[in-house]
Amino acid sequence: MNRFEGGGHREAKIEYLDGDMRIVQTGAYVVCAMTGVQIPVDELRYWSVARQEPYADAAASMEAEKRAGALPNQKRSS
């Protein structure tokens, strides 16, 4: 899907899958779960399947993994 396929200027609703995504409701962007930045749907490259969250870039994705305690050799906080 690209930004010209409808959805105007509203937020998209997306189901994040392993290596893919499913558009539940068309929209122009999603909001990064870590930074709050709007990410155009056609530029979305990073997300968490487990948490169903989009991320603006690799750094935001890594920070989310750290916070979730999901990195190898990382103890989860209670």
PDB file of N, CA and C in Angstrom:
ATOM      1  N   MET A   1       0.843  -1.178   0.000  1.00  0.00           N
ATOM      2  CA  MET A   1       0.000   0.000   0.000  1.00  0.00           C
ATOM      3  C   MET A   1       0.880   1.230   0.000  1.00  0.00           C
ATOM      4  N   ASN A   2       0.504   2.225  -0.734  1.00  0.00           N
ATOM      5  CA  ASN A   2       1.241   3.471  -0.654  1.00  0.00           C
ATOM      6  C   ASN A   2       0.325   4.583  -0.178  1.00  0.00           C
ATOM      7  N   ARG A   3       0.913   5.729   0.093  1.00  0.00           N
ATOM      8  CA  ARG A   3       0.147   6.816   0.698  1.00  0.00           C
ATOM      9  C   ARG A   3      -0.933   7.386  -0.212  1.00  0.00           C
ATOM     10  N   PHE A   4      -0.970   6.993  -1.477  1.00  0.00           N
ATOM     11  CA  PHE A   4      -1.979   7.507  -2.401  1.00  0.00           C
ATOM     12  C   PHE A   4      -3.178   6.580  -2.555  1.00  0.00           C
ATOM     13  N   GLU A   5      -3.210   5.489  -1.820  1.00  0.00           N
ATOM     14  CA  GLU A   5      -4.299   4.523  -1.939  1.00  0.00           C
ATOM     15  C   GLU A   5      -5.444   4.781  -0.977  1.00  0.00           C
ATOM     16  N   GLY A   6      -5.583   5.971  -0.516  1.00  0.00           N
ATOM     17  CA  GLY A   6      -6.681   6.288   0.391  1.00  0.00           C
ATOM     18  C   GLY A   6      -6.205   6.402   1.812  1.00  0.00           C
ATOM     19  N   GLY A   7      -7.118   6.751   2.686  1.00  0.00           N
ATOM     20  CA  GLY A   7      -6.753   6.902   4.070  1.00  0.00           C
ATOM     21  C   GLY A   7      -6.486   8.334   4.453  1.00  0.00           C
ATOM     22  N   GLY A   8      -6.330   9.198   3.445  1.00  0.00           N
ATOM     23  CA  GLY A   8      -6.152  10.621   3.721  1.00  0.00           C
ATOM     24  C   GLY A   8      -5.036  10.892   4.700  1.00  0.00           C
ATOM     25  N   HIS A   9      -5.339  11.676   5.702  1.00  0.00           N
ATOM     26  CA  HIS A   9      -4.336  12.066   6.691  1.00  0.00           C
ATOM     27  C   HIS A   9      -4.635  11.466   8.053  1.00  0.00           C
ATOM     28  N   ARG A  10      -5.268  10.300   8.075  1.00  0.00           N
ATOM     29  CA  ARG A  10      -5.589   9.677   9.353  1.00  0.00           C
ATOM     30  C   ARG A  10      -4.611   8.544   9.653  1.00  0.00           C
ATOM     31  N   GLU A  11      -4.635   8.116  10.907  1.00  0.00           N
ATOM     32  CA  GLU A  11      -3.762   7.035  11.348  1.00  0.00           C
ATOM     33  C   GLU A  11      -4.289   5.688  10.857  1.00  0.00           C
ATOM     34  N   ALA A  12      -3.391   4.879  10.355  1.00  0.00           N
ATOM     35  CA  ALA A  12      -3.741   3.523   9.904  1.00  0.00           C
ATOM     36  C   ALA A  12      -3.799   2.583  11.101  1.00  0.00           C
ATOM     37  N   LYS A  13      -4.571   1.550  10.976  1.00  0.00           N
ATOM     38  CA  LYS A  13      -4.610   0.471  11.967  1.00  0.00           C
ATOM     39  C   LYS A  13      -4.008  -0.751  11.284  1.00  0.00           C
ATOM     40  N   ILE A  14      -2.970  -1.301  11.898  1.00  0.00           N
ATOM     41  CA  ILE A  14      -2.210  -2.375  11.264  1.00  0.00           C
ATOM     42  C   ILE A  14      -2.026  -3.540  12.228  1.00  0.00           C
ATOM     43  N   GLU A  15      -2.124  -4.764  11.691  1.00  0.00           N
ATOM     44  CA  GLU A  15      -1.764  -5.958  12.433  1.00  0.00           C
ATOM     45  C   GLU A  15      -0.344  -6.322  11.997  1.00  0.00           C
ATOM     46  N   TYR A  16       0.579  -6.353  12.947  1.00  0.00           N
ATOM     47  CA  TYR A  16       1.981  -6.611  12.641  1.00  0.00           C
ATOM     48  C   TYR A  16       2.247  -8.106  12.706  1.00  0.00           C
ATOM     49  N   LEU A  17       2.765  -8.647  11.602  1.00  0.00           N
ATOM     50  CA  LEU A  17       3.041 -10.067  11.461  1.00  0.00           C
ATOM     51  C   LEU A  17       4.540 -10.276  11.300  1.00  0.00           C
ATOM     52  N   ASP A  18       4.988 -11.529  11.337  1.00  0.00           N
ATOM     53  CA  ASP A  18       6.403 -11.836  11.108  1.00  0.00           C
ATOM     54  C   ASP A  18       6.770 -11.496   9.666  1.00  0.00           C
ATOM     55  N   GLY A  19       7.565 -10.453   9.481  1.00  0.00           N
ATOM     56  CA  GLY A  19       8.030 -10.078   8.153  1.00  0.00           C
ATOM     57  C   GLY A  19       6.978  -9.462   7.248  1.00  0.00           C
ATOM     58  N   ASP A  20       5.812  -9.183   7.756  1.00  0.00           N
ATOM     59  CA  ASP A  20       4.731  -8.613   6.955  1.00  0.00           C
ATOM     60  C   ASP A  20       3.774  -7.869   7.866  1.00  0.00           C
ATOM     61  N   MET A  21       2.803  -7.245   7.288  1.00  0.00           N
ATOM     62  CA  MET A  21       1.768  -6.567   8.050  1.00  0.00           C
ATOM     63  C   MET A  21       0.451  -6.656   7.308  1.00  0.00           C
ATOM     64  N   ARG A  22      -0.637  -6.525   8.045  1.00  0.00           N
ATOM     65  CA  ARG A  22      -1.966  -6.539   7.440  1.00  0.00           C
ATOM     66  C   ARG A  22      -2.654  -5.238   7.801  1.00  0.00           C
ATOM     67  N   ILE A  23      -3.084  -4.518   6.771  1.00  0.00           N
ATOM     68  CA  ILE A  23      -3.794  -3.254   6.981  1.00  0.00           C
ATOM     69  C   ILE A  23      -5.212  -3.575   7.431  1.00  0.00           C
ATOM     70  N   VAL A  24      -5.558  -3.154   8.640  1.00  0.00           N
ATOM     71  CA  VAL A  24      -6.881  -3.370   9.191  1.00  0.00           C
ATOM     72  C   VAL A  24      -7.784  -2.199   8.805  1.00  0.00           C
ATOM     73  N   GLN A  25      -7.232  -0.991   8.883  1.00  0.00           N
ATOM     74  CA  GLN A  25      -7.940   0.231   8.478  1.00  0.00           C
ATOM     75  C   GLN A  25      -6.941   1.124   7.760  1.00  0.00           C
ATOM     76  N   THR A  26      -7.261   1.506   6.537  1.00  0.00           N
ATOM     77  CA  THR A  26      -6.334   2.321   5.768  1.00  0.00           C
ATOM     78  C   THR A  26      -6.105   3.665   6.443  1.00  0.00           C
ATOM     79  N   GLY A  27      -4.928   4.178   6.221  1.00  0.00           N
ATOM     80  CA  GLY A  27      -4.524   5.467   6.751  1.00  0.00           C
ATOM     81  C   GLY A  27      -3.180   5.832   6.167  1.00  0.00           C
ATOM     82  N   ALA A  28      -2.754   7.039   6.419  1.00  0.00           N
ATOM     83  CA  ALA A  28      -1.512   7.532   5.846  1.00  0.00           C
ATOM     84  C   ALA A  28      -0.292   7.216   6.702  1.00  0.00           C
ATOM     85  N   TYR A  29      -0.491   7.002   8.002  1.00  0.00           N
ATOM     86  CA  TYR A  29       0.648   6.851   8.902  1.00  0.00           C
ATOM     87  C   TYR A  29       0.273   6.005  10.118  1.00  0.00           C
ATOM     88  N   VAL A  30       1.325   5.618  10.866  1.00  0.00           N
ATOM     89  CA  VAL A  30       1.183   5.036  12.200  1.00  0.00           C
ATOM     90  C   VAL A  30       2.085   5.863  13.112  1.00  0.00           C
ATOM     91  N   VAL A  31       1.905   5.744  14.401  1.00  0.00           N
ATOM     92  CA  VAL A  31       2.681   6.525  15.359  1.00  0.00           C
ATOM     93  C   VAL A  31       3.677   5.616  16.075  1.00  0.00           C
ATOM     94  N   CYS A  32       4.940   6.017  16.070  1.00  0.00           N
ATOM     95  CA  CYS A  32       5.995   5.250  16.726  1.00  0.00           C
ATOM     96  C   CYS A  32       5.675   5.100  18.211  1.00  0.00           C
ATOM     97  N   ALA A  33       5.727   3.874  18.703  1.00  0.00           N
ATOM     98  CA  ALA A  33       5.416   3.586  20.103  1.00  0.00           C
ATOM     99  C   ALA A  33       6.451   4.170  21.062  1.00  0.00           C
ATOM    100  N   MET A  34       7.646   4.456  20.593  1.00  0.00           N
ATOM    101  CA  MET A  34       8.700   4.972  21.468  1.00  0.00           C
ATOM    102  C   MET A  34       8.867   6.484  21.375  1.00  0.00           C
ATOM    103  N   THR A  35       8.744   7.040  20.173  1.00  0.00           N
ATOM    104  CA  THR A  35       9.053   8.464  19.984  1.00  0.00           C
ATOM    105  C   THR A  35       7.831   9.338  19.743  1.00  0.00           C
ATOM    106  N   GLY A  36       6.725   8.734  19.350  1.00  0.00           N
ATOM    107  CA  GLY A  36       5.530   9.513  19.027  1.00  0.00           C
ATOM    108  C   GLY A  36       5.552  10.131  17.644  1.00  0.00           C
ATOM    109  N   VAL A  37       6.583   9.850  16.872  1.00  0.00           N
ATOM    110  CA  VAL A  37       6.734  10.377  15.515  1.00  0.00           C
ATOM    111  C   VAL A  37       5.763   9.667  14.566  1.00  0.00           C
ATOM    112  N   GLN A  38       5.170  10.416  13.649  1.00  0.00           N
ATOM    113  CA  GLN A  38       4.318   9.805  12.629  1.00  0.00           C
ATOM    114  C   GLN A  38       5.202   9.157  11.561  1.00  0.00           C
ATOM    115  N   ILE A  39       4.899   7.902  11.237  1.00  0.00           N
ATOM    116  CA  ILE A  39       5.654   7.151  10.234  1.00  0.00           C
ATOM    117  C   ILE A  39       4.721   6.870   9.059  1.00  0.00           C
ATOM    118  N   PRO A  40       5.027   7.384   7.862  1.00  0.00           N
ATOM    119  CA  PRO A  40       4.196   7.042   6.704  1.00  0.00           C
ATOM    120  C   PRO A  40       4.151   5.517   6.540  1.00  0.00           C
ATOM    121  N   VAL A  41       2.998   4.974   6.273  1.00  0.00           N
ATOM    122  CA  VAL A  41       2.825   3.522   6.178  1.00  0.00           C
ATOM    123  C   VAL A  41       3.795   2.912   5.175  1.00  0.00           C
ATOM    124  N   ASP A  42       4.022   3.573   4.057  1.00  0.00           N
ATOM    125  CA  ASP A  42       4.915   3.000   3.051  1.00  0.00           C
ATOM    126  C   ASP A  42       6.391   3.109   3.426  1.00  0.00           C
ATOM    127  N   GLU A  43       6.702   3.745   4.557  1.00  0.00           N
ATOM    128  CA  GLU A  43       8.078   3.832   5.037  1.00  0.00           C
ATOM    129  C   GLU A  43       8.297   3.017   6.316  1.00  0.00           C
ATOM    130  N   LEU A  44       7.276   2.333   6.788  1.00  0.00           N
ATOM    131  CA  LEU A  44       7.360   1.540   8.014  1.00  0.00           C
ATOM    132  C   LEU A  44       8.221   0.301   7.793  1.00  0.00           C
ATOM    133  N   ARG A  45       9.287   0.159   8.585  1.00  0.00           N
ATOM    134  CA  ARG A  45      10.206  -0.967   8.453  1.00  0.00           C
ATOM    135  C   ARG A  45      10.409  -1.737   9.755  1.00  0.00           C
ATOM    136  N   TYR A  46      10.065  -1.129  10.890  1.00  0.00           N
ATOM    137  CA  TYR A  46      10.346  -1.740  12.185  1.00  0.00           C
ATOM    138  C   TYR A  46       9.079  -1.839  13.015  1.00  0.00           C
ATOM    139  N   TRP A  47       8.845  -3.040  13.600  1.00  0.00           N
ATOM    140  CA  TRP A  47       7.701  -3.230  14.487  1.00  0.00           C
ATOM    141  C   TRP A  47       7.934  -4.452  15.355  1.00  0.00           C
ATOM    142  N   SER A  48       7.100  -4.574  16.375  1.00  0.00           N
ATOM    143  CA  SER A  48       7.134  -5.744  17.251  1.00  0.00           C
ATOM    144  C   SER A  48       5.860  -6.539  17.044  1.00  0.00           C
ATOM    145  N   VAL A  49       6.020  -7.792  16.691  1.00  0.00           N
ATOM    146  CA  VAL A  49       4.867  -8.688  16.553  1.00  0.00           C
ATOM    147  C   VAL A  49       4.285  -8.970  17.941  1.00  0.00           C
ATOM    148  N   ALA A  50       5.163  -9.219  18.907  1.00  0.00           N
ATOM    149  CA  ALA A  50       4.717  -9.567  20.259  1.00  0.00           C
ATOM    150  C   ALA A  50       3.927  -8.440  20.914  1.00  0.00           C
ATOM    151  N   ARG A  51       4.389  -7.205  20.728  1.00  0.00           N
ATOM    152  CA  ARG A  51       3.729  -6.063  21.369  1.00  0.00           C
ATOM    153  C   ARG A  51       2.791  -5.298  20.437  1.00  0.00           C
ATOM    154  N   GLN A  52       2.792  -5.667  19.135  1.00  0.00           N
ATOM    155  CA  GLN A  52       1.957  -5.000  18.137  1.00  0.00           C
ATOM    156  C   GLN A  52       2.186  -3.486  18.151  1.00  0.00           C
ATOM    157  N   GLU A  53       3.486  -3.104  18.061  1.00  0.00           N
ATOM    158  CA  GLU A  53       3.882  -1.697  18.080  1.00  0.00           C
ATOM    159  C   GLU A  53       4.777  -1.373  16.889  1.00  0.00           C
ATOM    160  N   PRO A  54       4.596  -0.196  16.278  1.00  0.00           N
ATOM    161  CA  PRO A  54       5.502   0.253  15.217  1.00  0.00           C
ATOM    162  C   PRO A  54       6.616   1.129  15.790  1.00  0.00           C
ATOM    163  N   TYR A  55       7.751   1.165  15.099  1.00  0.00           N
ATOM    164  CA  TYR A  55       8.878   1.986  15.520  1.00  0.00           C
ATOM    165  C   TYR A  55       9.410   2.785  14.342  1.00  0.00           C
ATOM    166  N   ALA A  56       9.874   3.991  14.617  1.00  0.00           N
ATOM    167  CA  ALA A  56      10.345   4.900  13.573  1.00  0.00           C
ATOM    168  C   ALA A  56      11.656   4.437  12.946  1.00  0.00           C
ATOM    169  N   ASP A  57      12.508   3.805  13.755  1.00  0.00           N
ATOM    170  CA  ASP A  57      13.814   3.383  13.240  1.00  0.00           C
ATOM    171  C   ASP A  57      14.379   2.260  14.107  1.00  0.00           C
ATOM    172  N   ALA A  58      15.569   1.805  13.735  1.00  0.00           N
ATOM    173  CA  ALA A  58      16.190   0.688  14.449  1.00  0.00           C
ATOM    174  C   ALA A  58      16.496   1.054  15.900  1.00  0.00           C
ATOM    175  N   ALA A  59      16.898   2.295  16.150  1.00  0.00           N
ATOM    176  CA  ALA A  59      17.218   2.720  17.517  1.00  0.00           C
ATOM    177  C   ALA A  59      15.976   2.661  18.410  1.00  0.00           C
ATOM    178  N   ALA A  60      14.842   3.103  17.901  1.00  0.00           N
ATOM    179  CA  ALA A  60      13.591   3.051  18.670  1.00  0.00           C
ATOM    180  C   ALA A  60      13.182   1.607  18.916  1.00  0.00           C
ATOM    181  N   SER A  61      13.362   0.757  17.929  1.00  0.00           N
ATOM    182  CA  SER A  61      13.045  -0.663  18.072  1.00  0.00           C
ATOM    183  C   SER A  61      13.933  -1.311  19.135  1.00  0.00           C
ATOM    184  N   MET A  62      15.220  -0.998  19.111  1.00  0.00           N
ATOM    185  CA  MET A  62      16.158  -1.548  20.091  1.00  0.00           C
ATOM    186  C   MET A  62      15.808  -1.078  21.502  1.00  0.00           C
ATOM    187  N   GLU A  63      15.467   0.183  21.651  1.00  0.00           N
ATOM    188  CA  GLU A  63      15.088   0.714  22.962  1.00  0.00           C
ATOM    189  C   GLU A  63      13.833   0.013  23.489  1.00  0.00           C
ATOM    190  N   ALA A  64      12.882  -0.256  22.619  1.00  0.00           N
ATOM    191  CA  ALA A  64      11.665  -0.967  23.026  1.00  0.00           C
ATOM    192  C   ALA A  64      12.000  -2.383  23.481  1.00  0.00           C
ATOM    193  N   GLU A  65      12.915  -3.039  22.776  1.00  0.00           N
ATOM    194  CA  GLU A  65      13.335  -4.382  23.167  1.00  0.00           C
ATOM    195  C   GLU A  65      14.014  -4.357  24.535  1.00  0.00           C
ATOM    196  N   LYS A  66      14.856  -3.345  24.763  1.00  0.00           N
ATOM    197  CA  LYS A  66      15.517  -3.204  26.065  1.00  0.00           C
ATOM    198  C   LYS A  66      14.484  -3.016  27.170  1.00  0.00           C
ATOM    199  N   ARG A  67      13.546  -2.128  26.953  1.00  0.00           N
ATOM    200  CA  ARG A  67      12.520  -1.857  27.966  1.00  0.00           C
ATOM    201  C   ARG A  67      11.667  -3.080  28.260  1.00  0.00           C
ATOM    202  N   ALA A  68      11.447  -3.887  27.247  1.00  0.00           N
ATOM    203  CA  ALA A  68      10.627  -5.093  27.419  1.00  0.00           C
ATOM    204  C   ALA A  68      11.426  -6.250  28.019  1.00  0.00           C
ATOM    205  N   GLY A  69      12.751  -6.074  28.120  1.00  0.00           N
ATOM    206  CA  GLY A  69      13.589  -7.155  28.630  1.00  0.00           C
ATOM    207  C   GLY A  69      13.681  -8.308  27.659  1.00  0.00           C
ATOM    208  N   ALA A  70      13.575  -8.009  26.381  1.00  0.00           N
ATOM    209  CA  ALA A  70      13.491  -9.045  25.362  1.00  0.00           C
ATOM    210  C   ALA A  70      14.811  -9.333  24.646  1.00  0.00           C
ATOM    211  N   LEU A  71      15.898  -8.703  25.072  1.00  0.00           N
ATOM    212  CA  LEU A  71      17.184  -8.964  24.425  1.00  0.00           C
ATOM    213  C   LEU A  71      17.829 -10.216  25.007  1.00  0.00           C
ATOM    214  N   PRO A  72      18.626 -10.930  24.217  1.00  0.00           N
ATOM    215  CA  PRO A  72      19.311 -12.120  24.729  1.00  0.00           C
ATOM    216  C   PRO A  72      20.171 -11.747  25.944  1.00  0.00           C
ATOM    217  N   ASN A  73      20.233 -12.637  26.915  1.00  0.00           N
ATOM    218  CA  ASN A  73      21.027 -12.446  28.137  1.00  0.00           C
ATOM    219  C   ASN A  73      20.567 -11.271  28.991  1.00  0.00           C
ATOM    220  N   GLN A  74      19.351 -10.839  28.802  1.00  0.00           N
ATOM    221  CA  GLN A  74      18.817  -9.725  29.588  1.00  0.00           C
ATOM    222  C   GLN A  74      17.757 -10.279  30.535  1.00  0.00           C
ATOM    223  N   LYS A  75      17.899  -9.949  31.806  1.00  0.00           N
ATOM    224  CA  LYS A  75      16.907 -10.396  32.772  1.00  0.00           C
ATOM    225  C   LYS A  75      15.708  -9.455  32.708  1.00  0.00           C
ATOM    226  N   ARG A  76      14.538 -10.040  32.716  1.00  0.00           N
ATOM    227  CA  ARG A  76      13.321  -9.236  32.697  1.00  0.00           C
ATOM    228  C   ARG A  76      13.073  -8.645  34.076  1.00  0.00           C
ATOM    229  N   SER A  77      12.703  -7.351  34.069  1.00  0.00           N
ATOM    230  CA  SER A  77      12.390  -6.714  35.348  1.00  0.00           C
ATOM    231  C   SER A  77      10.977  -7.060  35.764  1.00  0.00           C
ATOM    232  N   SER A  78      10.752  -7.168  37.063  1.00  0.00           N
ATOM    233  CA  SER A  78       9.438  -7.563  37.578  1.00  0.00           C
ATOM    234  C   SER A  78       8.514  -6.389  37.669  1.00  0.00           C
TER     235      SER A  78
END
